[in-house]
Short mmCIF file of C-alpha atoms and ligand atoms in Angstrom, two decimals:
data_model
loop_
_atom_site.label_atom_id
_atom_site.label_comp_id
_atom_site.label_asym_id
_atom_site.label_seq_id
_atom_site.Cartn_x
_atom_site.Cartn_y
_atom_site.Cartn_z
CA UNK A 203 0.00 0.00 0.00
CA UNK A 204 1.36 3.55 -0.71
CA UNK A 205 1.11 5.95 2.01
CA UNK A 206 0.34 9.74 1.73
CA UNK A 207 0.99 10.94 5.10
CA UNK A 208 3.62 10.18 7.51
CA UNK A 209 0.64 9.51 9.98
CA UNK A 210 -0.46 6.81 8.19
CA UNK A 211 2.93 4.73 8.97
CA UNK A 212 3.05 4.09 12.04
CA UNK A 213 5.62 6.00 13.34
CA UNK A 214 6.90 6.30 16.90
CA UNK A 215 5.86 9.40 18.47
CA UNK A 216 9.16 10.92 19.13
CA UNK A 217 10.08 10.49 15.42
CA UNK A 218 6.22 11.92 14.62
CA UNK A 219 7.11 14.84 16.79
CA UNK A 220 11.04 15.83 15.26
CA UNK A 221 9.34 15.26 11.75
CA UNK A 222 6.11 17.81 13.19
CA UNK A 223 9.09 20.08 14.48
CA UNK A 224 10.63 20.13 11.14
CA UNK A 225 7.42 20.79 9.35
CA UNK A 226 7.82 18.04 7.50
CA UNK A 227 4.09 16.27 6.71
CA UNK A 228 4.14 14.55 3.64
CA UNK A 229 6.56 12.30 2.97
CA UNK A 230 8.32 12.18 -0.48
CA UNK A 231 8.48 9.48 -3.51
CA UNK A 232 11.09 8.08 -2.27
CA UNK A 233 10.36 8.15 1.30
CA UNK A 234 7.02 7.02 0.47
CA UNK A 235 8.23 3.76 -1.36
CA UNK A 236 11.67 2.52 0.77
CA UNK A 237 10.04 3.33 4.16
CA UNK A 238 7.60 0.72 3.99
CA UNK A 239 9.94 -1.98 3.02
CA UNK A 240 12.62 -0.91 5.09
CA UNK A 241 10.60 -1.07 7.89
CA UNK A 242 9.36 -4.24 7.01
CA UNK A 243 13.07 -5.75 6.96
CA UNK A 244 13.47 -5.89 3.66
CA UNK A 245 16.55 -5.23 1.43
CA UNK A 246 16.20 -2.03 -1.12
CA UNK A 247 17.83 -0.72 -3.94
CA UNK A 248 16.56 2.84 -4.84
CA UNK A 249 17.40 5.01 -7.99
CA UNK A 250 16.85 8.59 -7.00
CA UNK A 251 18.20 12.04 -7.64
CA UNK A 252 19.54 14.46 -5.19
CA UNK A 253 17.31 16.71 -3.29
CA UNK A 254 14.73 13.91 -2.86
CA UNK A 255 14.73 13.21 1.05
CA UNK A 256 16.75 10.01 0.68
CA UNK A 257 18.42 10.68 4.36
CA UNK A 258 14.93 10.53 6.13
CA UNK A 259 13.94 7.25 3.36
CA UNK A 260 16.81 5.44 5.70
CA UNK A 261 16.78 7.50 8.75
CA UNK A 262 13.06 7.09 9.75
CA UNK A 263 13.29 2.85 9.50
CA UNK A 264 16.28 3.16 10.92
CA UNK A 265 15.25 5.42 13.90
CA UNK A 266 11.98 3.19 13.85
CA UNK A 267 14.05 -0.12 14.99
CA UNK A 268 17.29 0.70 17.12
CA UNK A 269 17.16 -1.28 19.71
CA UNK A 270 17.65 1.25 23.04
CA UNK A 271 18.43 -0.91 25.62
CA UNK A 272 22.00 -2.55 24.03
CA UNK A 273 24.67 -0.73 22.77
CA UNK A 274 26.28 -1.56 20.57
CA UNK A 275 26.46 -0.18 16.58
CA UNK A 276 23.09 -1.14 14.97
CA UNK A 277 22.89 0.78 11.88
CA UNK A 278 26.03 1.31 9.63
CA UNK A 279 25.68 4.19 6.76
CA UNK A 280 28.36 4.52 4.68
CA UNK A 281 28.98 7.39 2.07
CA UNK A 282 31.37 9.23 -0.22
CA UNK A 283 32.30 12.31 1.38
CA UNK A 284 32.92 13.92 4.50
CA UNK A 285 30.54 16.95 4.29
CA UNK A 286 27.77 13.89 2.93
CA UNK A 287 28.48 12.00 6.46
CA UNK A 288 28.40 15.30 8.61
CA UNK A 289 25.25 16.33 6.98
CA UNK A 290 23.81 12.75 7.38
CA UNK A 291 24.82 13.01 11.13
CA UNK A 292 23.12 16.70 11.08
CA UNK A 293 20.20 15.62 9.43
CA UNK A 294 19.48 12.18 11.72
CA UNK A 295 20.10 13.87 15.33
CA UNK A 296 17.16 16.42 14.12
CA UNK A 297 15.57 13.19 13.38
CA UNK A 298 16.09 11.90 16.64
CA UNK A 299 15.77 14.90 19.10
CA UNK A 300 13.35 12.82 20.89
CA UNK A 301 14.70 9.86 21.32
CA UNK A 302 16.58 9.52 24.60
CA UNK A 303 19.92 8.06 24.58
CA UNK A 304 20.21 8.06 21.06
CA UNK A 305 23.82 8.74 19.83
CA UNK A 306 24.96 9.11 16.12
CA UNK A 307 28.86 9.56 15.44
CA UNK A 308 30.25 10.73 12.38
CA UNK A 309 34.04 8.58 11.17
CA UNK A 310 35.53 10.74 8.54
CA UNK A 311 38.99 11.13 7.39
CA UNK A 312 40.73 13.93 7.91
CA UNK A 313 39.66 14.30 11.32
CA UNK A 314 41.53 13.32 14.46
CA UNK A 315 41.63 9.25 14.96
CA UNK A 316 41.76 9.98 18.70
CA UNK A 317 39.23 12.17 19.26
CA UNK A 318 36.66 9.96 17.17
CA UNK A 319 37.94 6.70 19.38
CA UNK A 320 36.83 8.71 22.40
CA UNK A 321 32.96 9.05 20.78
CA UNK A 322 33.03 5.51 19.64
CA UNK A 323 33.57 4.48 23.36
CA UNK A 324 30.41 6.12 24.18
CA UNK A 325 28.73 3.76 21.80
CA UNK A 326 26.90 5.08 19.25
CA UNK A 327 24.11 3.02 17.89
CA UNK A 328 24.26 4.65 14.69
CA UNK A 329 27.42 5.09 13.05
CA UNK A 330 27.67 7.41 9.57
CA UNK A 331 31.06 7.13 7.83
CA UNK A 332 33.42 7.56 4.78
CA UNK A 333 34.78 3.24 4.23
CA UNK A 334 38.29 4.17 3.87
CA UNK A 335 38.65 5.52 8.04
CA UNK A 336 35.79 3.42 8.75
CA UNK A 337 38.14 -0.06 8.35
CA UNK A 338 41.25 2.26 10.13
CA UNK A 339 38.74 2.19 12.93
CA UNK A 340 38.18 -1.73 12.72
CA UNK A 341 41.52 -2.39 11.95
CA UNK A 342 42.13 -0.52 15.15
CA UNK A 343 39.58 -2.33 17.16
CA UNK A 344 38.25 0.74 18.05
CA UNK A 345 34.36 -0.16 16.48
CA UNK A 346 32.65 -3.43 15.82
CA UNK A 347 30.05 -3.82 13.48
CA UNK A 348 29.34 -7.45 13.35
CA UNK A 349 26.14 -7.15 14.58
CA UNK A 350 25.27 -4.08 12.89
CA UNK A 351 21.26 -4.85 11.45
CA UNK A 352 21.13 -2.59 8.74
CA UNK A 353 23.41 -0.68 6.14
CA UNK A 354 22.76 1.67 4.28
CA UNK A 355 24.92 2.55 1.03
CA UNK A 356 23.88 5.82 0.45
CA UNK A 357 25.48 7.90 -2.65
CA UNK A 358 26.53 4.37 -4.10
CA UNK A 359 27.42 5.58 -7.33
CA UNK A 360 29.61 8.27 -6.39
CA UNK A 361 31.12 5.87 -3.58
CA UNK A 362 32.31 3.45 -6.30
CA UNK A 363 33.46 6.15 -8.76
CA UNK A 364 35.99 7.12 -5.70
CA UNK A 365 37.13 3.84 -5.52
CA UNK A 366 35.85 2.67 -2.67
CA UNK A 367 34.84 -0.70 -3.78
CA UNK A 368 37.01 -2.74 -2.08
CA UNK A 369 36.51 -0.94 0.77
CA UNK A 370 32.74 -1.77 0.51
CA UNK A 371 33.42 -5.53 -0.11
CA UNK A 372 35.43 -5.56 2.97
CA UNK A 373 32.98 -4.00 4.75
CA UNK A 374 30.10 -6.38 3.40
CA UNK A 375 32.65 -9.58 4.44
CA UNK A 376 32.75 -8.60 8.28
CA UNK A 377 28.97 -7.24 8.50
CA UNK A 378 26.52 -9.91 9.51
CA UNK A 379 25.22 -11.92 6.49
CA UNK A 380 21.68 -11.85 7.18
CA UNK A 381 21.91 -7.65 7.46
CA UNK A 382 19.15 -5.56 5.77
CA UNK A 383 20.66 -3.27 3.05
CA UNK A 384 19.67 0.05 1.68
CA UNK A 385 21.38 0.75 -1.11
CA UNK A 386 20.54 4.40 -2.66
CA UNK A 387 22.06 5.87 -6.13
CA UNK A 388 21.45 8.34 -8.41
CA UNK A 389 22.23 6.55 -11.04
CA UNK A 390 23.01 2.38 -11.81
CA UNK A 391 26.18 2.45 -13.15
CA UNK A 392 27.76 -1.11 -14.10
CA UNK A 393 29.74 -0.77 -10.92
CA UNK A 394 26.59 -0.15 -8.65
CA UNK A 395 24.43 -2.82 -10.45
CA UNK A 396 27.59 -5.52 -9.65
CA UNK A 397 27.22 -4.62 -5.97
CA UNK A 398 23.73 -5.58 -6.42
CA UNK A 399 24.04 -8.64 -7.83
CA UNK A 400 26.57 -9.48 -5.77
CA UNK A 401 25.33 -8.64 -2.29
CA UNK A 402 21.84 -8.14 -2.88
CA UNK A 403 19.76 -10.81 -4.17
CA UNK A 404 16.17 -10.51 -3.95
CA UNK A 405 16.11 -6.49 -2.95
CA UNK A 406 12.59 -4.51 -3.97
CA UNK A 407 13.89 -2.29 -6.45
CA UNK A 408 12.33 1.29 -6.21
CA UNK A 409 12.73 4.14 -8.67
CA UNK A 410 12.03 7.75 -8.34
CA UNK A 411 12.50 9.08 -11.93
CA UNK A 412 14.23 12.65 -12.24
CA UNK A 413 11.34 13.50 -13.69
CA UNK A 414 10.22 17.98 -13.88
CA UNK A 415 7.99 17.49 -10.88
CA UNK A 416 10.59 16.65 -8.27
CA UNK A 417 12.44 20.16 -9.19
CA UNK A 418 8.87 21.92 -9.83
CA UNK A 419 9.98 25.25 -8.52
CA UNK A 420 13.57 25.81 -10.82
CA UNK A 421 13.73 28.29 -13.48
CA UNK A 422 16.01 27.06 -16.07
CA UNK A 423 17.63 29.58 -18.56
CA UNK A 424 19.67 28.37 -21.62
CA UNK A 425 22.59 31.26 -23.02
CA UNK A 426 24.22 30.72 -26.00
CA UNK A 427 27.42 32.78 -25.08
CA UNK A 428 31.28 31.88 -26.18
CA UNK A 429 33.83 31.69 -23.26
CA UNK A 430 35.08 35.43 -23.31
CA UNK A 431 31.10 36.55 -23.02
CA UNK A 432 30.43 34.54 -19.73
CA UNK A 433 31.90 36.50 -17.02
CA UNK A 434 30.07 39.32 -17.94
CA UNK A 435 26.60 37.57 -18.27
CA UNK A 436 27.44 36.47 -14.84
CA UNK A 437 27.89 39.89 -13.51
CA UNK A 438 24.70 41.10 -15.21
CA UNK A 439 22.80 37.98 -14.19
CA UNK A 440 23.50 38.57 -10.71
CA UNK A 441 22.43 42.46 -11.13
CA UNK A 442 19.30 41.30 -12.87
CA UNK A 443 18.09 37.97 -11.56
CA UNK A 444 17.87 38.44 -7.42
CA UNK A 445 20.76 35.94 -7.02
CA UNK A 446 21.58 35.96 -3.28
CA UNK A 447 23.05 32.52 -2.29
CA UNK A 448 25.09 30.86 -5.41
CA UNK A 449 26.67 27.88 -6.84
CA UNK A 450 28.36 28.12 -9.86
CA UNK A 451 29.73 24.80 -11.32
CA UNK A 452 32.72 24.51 -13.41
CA UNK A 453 34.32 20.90 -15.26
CA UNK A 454 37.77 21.61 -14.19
CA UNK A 455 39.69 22.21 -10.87
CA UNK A 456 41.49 24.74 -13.43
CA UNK A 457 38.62 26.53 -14.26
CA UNK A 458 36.72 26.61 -10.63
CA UNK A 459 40.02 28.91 -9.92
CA UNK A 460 39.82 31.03 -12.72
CA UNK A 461 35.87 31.45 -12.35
CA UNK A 462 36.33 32.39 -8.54
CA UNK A 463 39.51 34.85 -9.58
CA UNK A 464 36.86 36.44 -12.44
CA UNK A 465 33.79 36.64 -9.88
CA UNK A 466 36.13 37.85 -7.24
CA UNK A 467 37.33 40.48 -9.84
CA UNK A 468 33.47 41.70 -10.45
CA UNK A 469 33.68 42.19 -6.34
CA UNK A 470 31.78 39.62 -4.97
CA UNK A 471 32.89 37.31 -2.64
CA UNK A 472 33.33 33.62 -3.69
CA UNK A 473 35.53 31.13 -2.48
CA UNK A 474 35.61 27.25 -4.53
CA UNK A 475 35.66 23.86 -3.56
CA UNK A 476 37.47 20.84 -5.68
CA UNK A 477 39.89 17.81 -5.47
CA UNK A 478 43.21 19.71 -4.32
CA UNK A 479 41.53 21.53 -1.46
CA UNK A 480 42.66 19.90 1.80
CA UNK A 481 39.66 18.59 4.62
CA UNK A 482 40.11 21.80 6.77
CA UNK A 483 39.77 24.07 4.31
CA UNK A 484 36.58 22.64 2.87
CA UNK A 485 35.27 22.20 6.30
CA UNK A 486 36.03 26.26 7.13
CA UNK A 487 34.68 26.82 3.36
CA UNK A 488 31.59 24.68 4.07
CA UNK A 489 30.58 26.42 7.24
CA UNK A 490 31.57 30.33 6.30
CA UNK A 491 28.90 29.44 3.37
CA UNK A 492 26.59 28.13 5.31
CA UNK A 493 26.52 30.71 7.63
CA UNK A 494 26.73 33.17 4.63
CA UNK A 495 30.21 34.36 5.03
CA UNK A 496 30.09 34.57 1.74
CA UNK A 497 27.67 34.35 -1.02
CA UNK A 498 29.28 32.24 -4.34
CA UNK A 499 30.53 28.96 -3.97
CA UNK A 500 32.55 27.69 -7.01
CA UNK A 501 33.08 23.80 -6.99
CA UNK A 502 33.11 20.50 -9.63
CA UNK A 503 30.43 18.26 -9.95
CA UNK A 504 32.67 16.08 -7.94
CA UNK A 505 33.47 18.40 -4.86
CA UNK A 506 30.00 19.47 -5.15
CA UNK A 507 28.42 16.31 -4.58
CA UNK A 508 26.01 15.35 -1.38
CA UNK A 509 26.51 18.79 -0.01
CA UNK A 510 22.68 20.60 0.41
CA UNK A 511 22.82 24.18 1.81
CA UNK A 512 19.25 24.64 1.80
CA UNK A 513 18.75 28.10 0.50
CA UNK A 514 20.68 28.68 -2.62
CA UNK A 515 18.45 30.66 -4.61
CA UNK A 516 20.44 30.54 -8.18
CA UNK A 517 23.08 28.02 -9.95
CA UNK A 518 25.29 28.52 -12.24
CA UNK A 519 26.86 26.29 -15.66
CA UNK A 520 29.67 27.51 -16.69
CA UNK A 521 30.27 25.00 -18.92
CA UNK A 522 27.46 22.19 -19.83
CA UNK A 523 28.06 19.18 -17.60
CA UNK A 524 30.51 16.25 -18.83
CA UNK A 525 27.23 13.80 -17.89
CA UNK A 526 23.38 14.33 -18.36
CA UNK A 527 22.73 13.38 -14.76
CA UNK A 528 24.93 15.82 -13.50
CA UNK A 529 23.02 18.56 -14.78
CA UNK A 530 20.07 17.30 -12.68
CA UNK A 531 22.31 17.66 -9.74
CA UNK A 532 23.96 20.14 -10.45
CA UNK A 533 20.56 22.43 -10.72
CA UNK A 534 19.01 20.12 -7.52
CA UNK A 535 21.44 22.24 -5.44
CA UNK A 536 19.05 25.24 -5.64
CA UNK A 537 14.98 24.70 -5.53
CA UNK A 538 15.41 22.97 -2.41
CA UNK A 539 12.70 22.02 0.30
CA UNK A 540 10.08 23.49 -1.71
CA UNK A 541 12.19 26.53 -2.02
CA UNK A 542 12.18 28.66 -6.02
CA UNK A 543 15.27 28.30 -7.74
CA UNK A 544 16.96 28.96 -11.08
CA UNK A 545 19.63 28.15 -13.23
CA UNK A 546 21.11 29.25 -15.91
CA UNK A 547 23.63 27.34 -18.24
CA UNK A 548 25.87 29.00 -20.42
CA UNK A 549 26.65 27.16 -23.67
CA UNK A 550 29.29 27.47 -26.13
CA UNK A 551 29.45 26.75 -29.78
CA UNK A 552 30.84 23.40 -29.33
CA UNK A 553 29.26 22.28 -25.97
CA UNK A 554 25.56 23.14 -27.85
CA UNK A 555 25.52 19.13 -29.28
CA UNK A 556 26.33 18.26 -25.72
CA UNK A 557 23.24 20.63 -24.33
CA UNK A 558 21.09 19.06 -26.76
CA UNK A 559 21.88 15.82 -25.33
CA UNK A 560 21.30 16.97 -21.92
CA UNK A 561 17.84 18.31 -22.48
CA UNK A 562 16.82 15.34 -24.56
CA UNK A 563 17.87 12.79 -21.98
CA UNK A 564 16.33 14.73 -18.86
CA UNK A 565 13.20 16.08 -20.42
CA UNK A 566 14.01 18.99 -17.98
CA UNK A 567 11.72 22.30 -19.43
CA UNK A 568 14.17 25.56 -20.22
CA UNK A 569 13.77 28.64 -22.29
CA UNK A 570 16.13 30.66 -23.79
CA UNK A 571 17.95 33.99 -22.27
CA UNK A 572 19.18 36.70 -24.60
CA UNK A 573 21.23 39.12 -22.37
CA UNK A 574 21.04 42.18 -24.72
CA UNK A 575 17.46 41.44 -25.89
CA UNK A 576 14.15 40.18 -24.38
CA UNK A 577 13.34 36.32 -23.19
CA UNK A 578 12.22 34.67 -25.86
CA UNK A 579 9.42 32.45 -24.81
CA UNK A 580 9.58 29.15 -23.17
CA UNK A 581 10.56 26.37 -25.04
CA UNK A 582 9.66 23.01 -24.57
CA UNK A 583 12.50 20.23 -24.94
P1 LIG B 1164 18.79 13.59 -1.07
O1 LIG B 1164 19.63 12.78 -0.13
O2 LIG B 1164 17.82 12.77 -1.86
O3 LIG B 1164 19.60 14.50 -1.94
P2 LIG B 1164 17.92 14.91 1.33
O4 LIG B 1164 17.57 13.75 2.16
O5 LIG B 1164 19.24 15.57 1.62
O6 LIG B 1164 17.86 14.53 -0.21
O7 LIG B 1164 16.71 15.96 1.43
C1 LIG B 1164 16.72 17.15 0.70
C2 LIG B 1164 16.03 18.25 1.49
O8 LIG B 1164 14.64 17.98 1.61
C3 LIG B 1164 16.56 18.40 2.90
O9 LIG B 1164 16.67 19.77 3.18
C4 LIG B 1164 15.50 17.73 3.77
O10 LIG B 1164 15.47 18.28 5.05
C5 LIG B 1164 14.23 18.02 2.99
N1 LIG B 1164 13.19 16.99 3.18
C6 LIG B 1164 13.38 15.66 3.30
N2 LIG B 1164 12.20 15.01 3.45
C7 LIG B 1164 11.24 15.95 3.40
C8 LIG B 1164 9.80 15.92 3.51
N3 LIG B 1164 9.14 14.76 3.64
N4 LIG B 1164 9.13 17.09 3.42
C9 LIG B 1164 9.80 18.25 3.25
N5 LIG B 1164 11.16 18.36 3.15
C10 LIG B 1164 11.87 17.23 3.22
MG1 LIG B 1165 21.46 12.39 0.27
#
């Protein structure tokens, strides 16, 4: 049966109450389809884009069956990054407000081994992690998690694009056999459907499509514009278009730094995330954004990924994505919790093919945007 309100599942009441707290009534797609099963024991592999309320779709079962009176680690969620695990962490302790006792701890590289040790000792039922310091920790002694019930392999995709996949059959070897697991992806890469037949025979499969009704609320706005034209549609966009809290996605580490130089140049503050920037700094970037420090965060699909600031009003393509699906999460990163957004792409000459592609696959609706003249009116793709 397919619920419409979280009333209707039979949820605790201090989970009811957080989720009341939160304003949070209806559950989503996703949330309406893995909840269900999860809570019914079941193993499930869900295909769903970012922005979706996946956390919650694992959270709430999870939540729903800790077992309070032992302590040791019950649920196990691994995923790619650690401002994905933080958030996670964030996002599950809101969860669980109500629950006494409850304890969630966050193993992530690049922080001290020690201090995380000393929170492990206080065992957490719930542990959220990044594989690769999740075996130092095991190797160490310092967790067990044979006896863990569920995990959850959230971000799967990106996990085995970063190589974790022998991390993640290590993990699977010293878990218990019998363990539920959630497996959530954006997309079912070869890699992500071998982990599935390898580990997860007999899952429900559930699909939320990236469909225009799960980003209802994004305006999306096309420019044909060649690379020496973009800076200054980005300076007039922002003058124009009410763009308060950014993201503006590049394909290259090299060209995130010259973006942020040029938008620094127009005198705005920016500062950019991607692969060379060390943990610290993207921790201290991540939280002066989030608290608004500054305004225009520059970053790669890659560095970009899992992280959800919740009110970024505008997104920016600088260059059309390398893959259709990052598009969809690229623009996902604005439009959030019901929230308006918009986007606007800028595509050159030789990346229109590529745009073309991108618009076919995702069936996503745009119009074009004409700087120097007036909006032509929207198209349909
Ligand atoms: P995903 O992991 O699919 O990218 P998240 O779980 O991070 O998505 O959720 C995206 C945003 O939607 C978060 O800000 C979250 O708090 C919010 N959210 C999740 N579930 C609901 C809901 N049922 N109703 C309203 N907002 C929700
Ligand atoms: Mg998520």
């Amino acid at each position: 049966m397919e619920y419409t309100s979280f009333e209707q599942m039979d949820l605790s009441e201090e989970v009811m109450r957080a989720l009341d707290k939160m304003g949070m009534k209806t559950p989503t797609s996703v949330q309406k389809q893995a909840i269900p099963l999860l809570m019914d024991n079941r193993c499930v592999i869900a295909k769903a884009p970012t922005g979706t309320g996946k956390t919650f779709a694992f959270g709430i079962p999870i939540l729903e069956y800790l077992n309070m009176d032992a302590d040791f680690v019950q649920a196990l969620i691994l995923c790619p990054t650690r401002e994905l695990a933080l958030q996670i962490c964030t996002e599950l302790r809101a969860l669980g407000a109500f629950i006494k006792g409850l304890k969630i701890c966050g193993i992530i590289g690049g922080q001290k081994m020690d201090k995380q040790v000393q929170m492990l000792r206080k065992k957490p039922q719930i542990v959220v992690a990044t594989p690769g310091r999740l075996l130092d920790h095991v190797q160490h002694r310092n967790i067990d998690i044979s006896d863990i019930y569920t995990l959850v392999l959230d971000e799967a995709d990106k996990m085995l694009d970063m190589g974790f996949i022998k991390d993640i059959r290590k993990i699977m070897k010293i878990t218990p056999q019998d363990k539920q697991i959630a497996m959530f992806s954006a997309t079912m890469s070869r890699e992500v459907m071998n982990i599935t037949w390898e580990y997860m025979d007999g899952a429900d499969e559930i699909e939320v499509a990236p469909k225009a009704e799960d980003m209802p609320k994004i305006s999306q706005y096309i420019l044909h514009l060649e690379e020496r034209e973009k800076m200054d549609a980005f300076g007039k966009i922002m003058e124009r278009y009410n763009c308060n809290r950014v993201m503006a996605f590049c394909n290259t580490k090299t060209r995130v730094r010259v973006v942020t130089e040029g938008i620094k140049r127009l005198g705005y503050k920016a500062e950019c995330l991607h692969g060379d920037i060390g943990q610290g700094a993207r921790n201290r970037i991540m939280d002066d954004f989030r608290r608004g420090k500054f305004d225009i965060l520059v970053a790669t699909d890659v560095a970009a990924r899992g992280i959800d600031v919740s009110d970024i009003d505008t997104v920016f393509n600088f260059e059309v994505p390398n893959e259709n699906e990052y598009y969809l999460h690229r623009i996902g990163r604005t439009g959030r919790a019901g929230r308006a957004g918009q986007a606007f792409t800028f595509v050159n000459y030789s990346q229109s093919l590529r745009m073309d592609d991108i618009l076919h696959y995702t069936k996503v609706q745009t119009q074009e945007l004409d700087l120097n003249g007036t909006e032509e009116a929207a198209e349909e793709s």
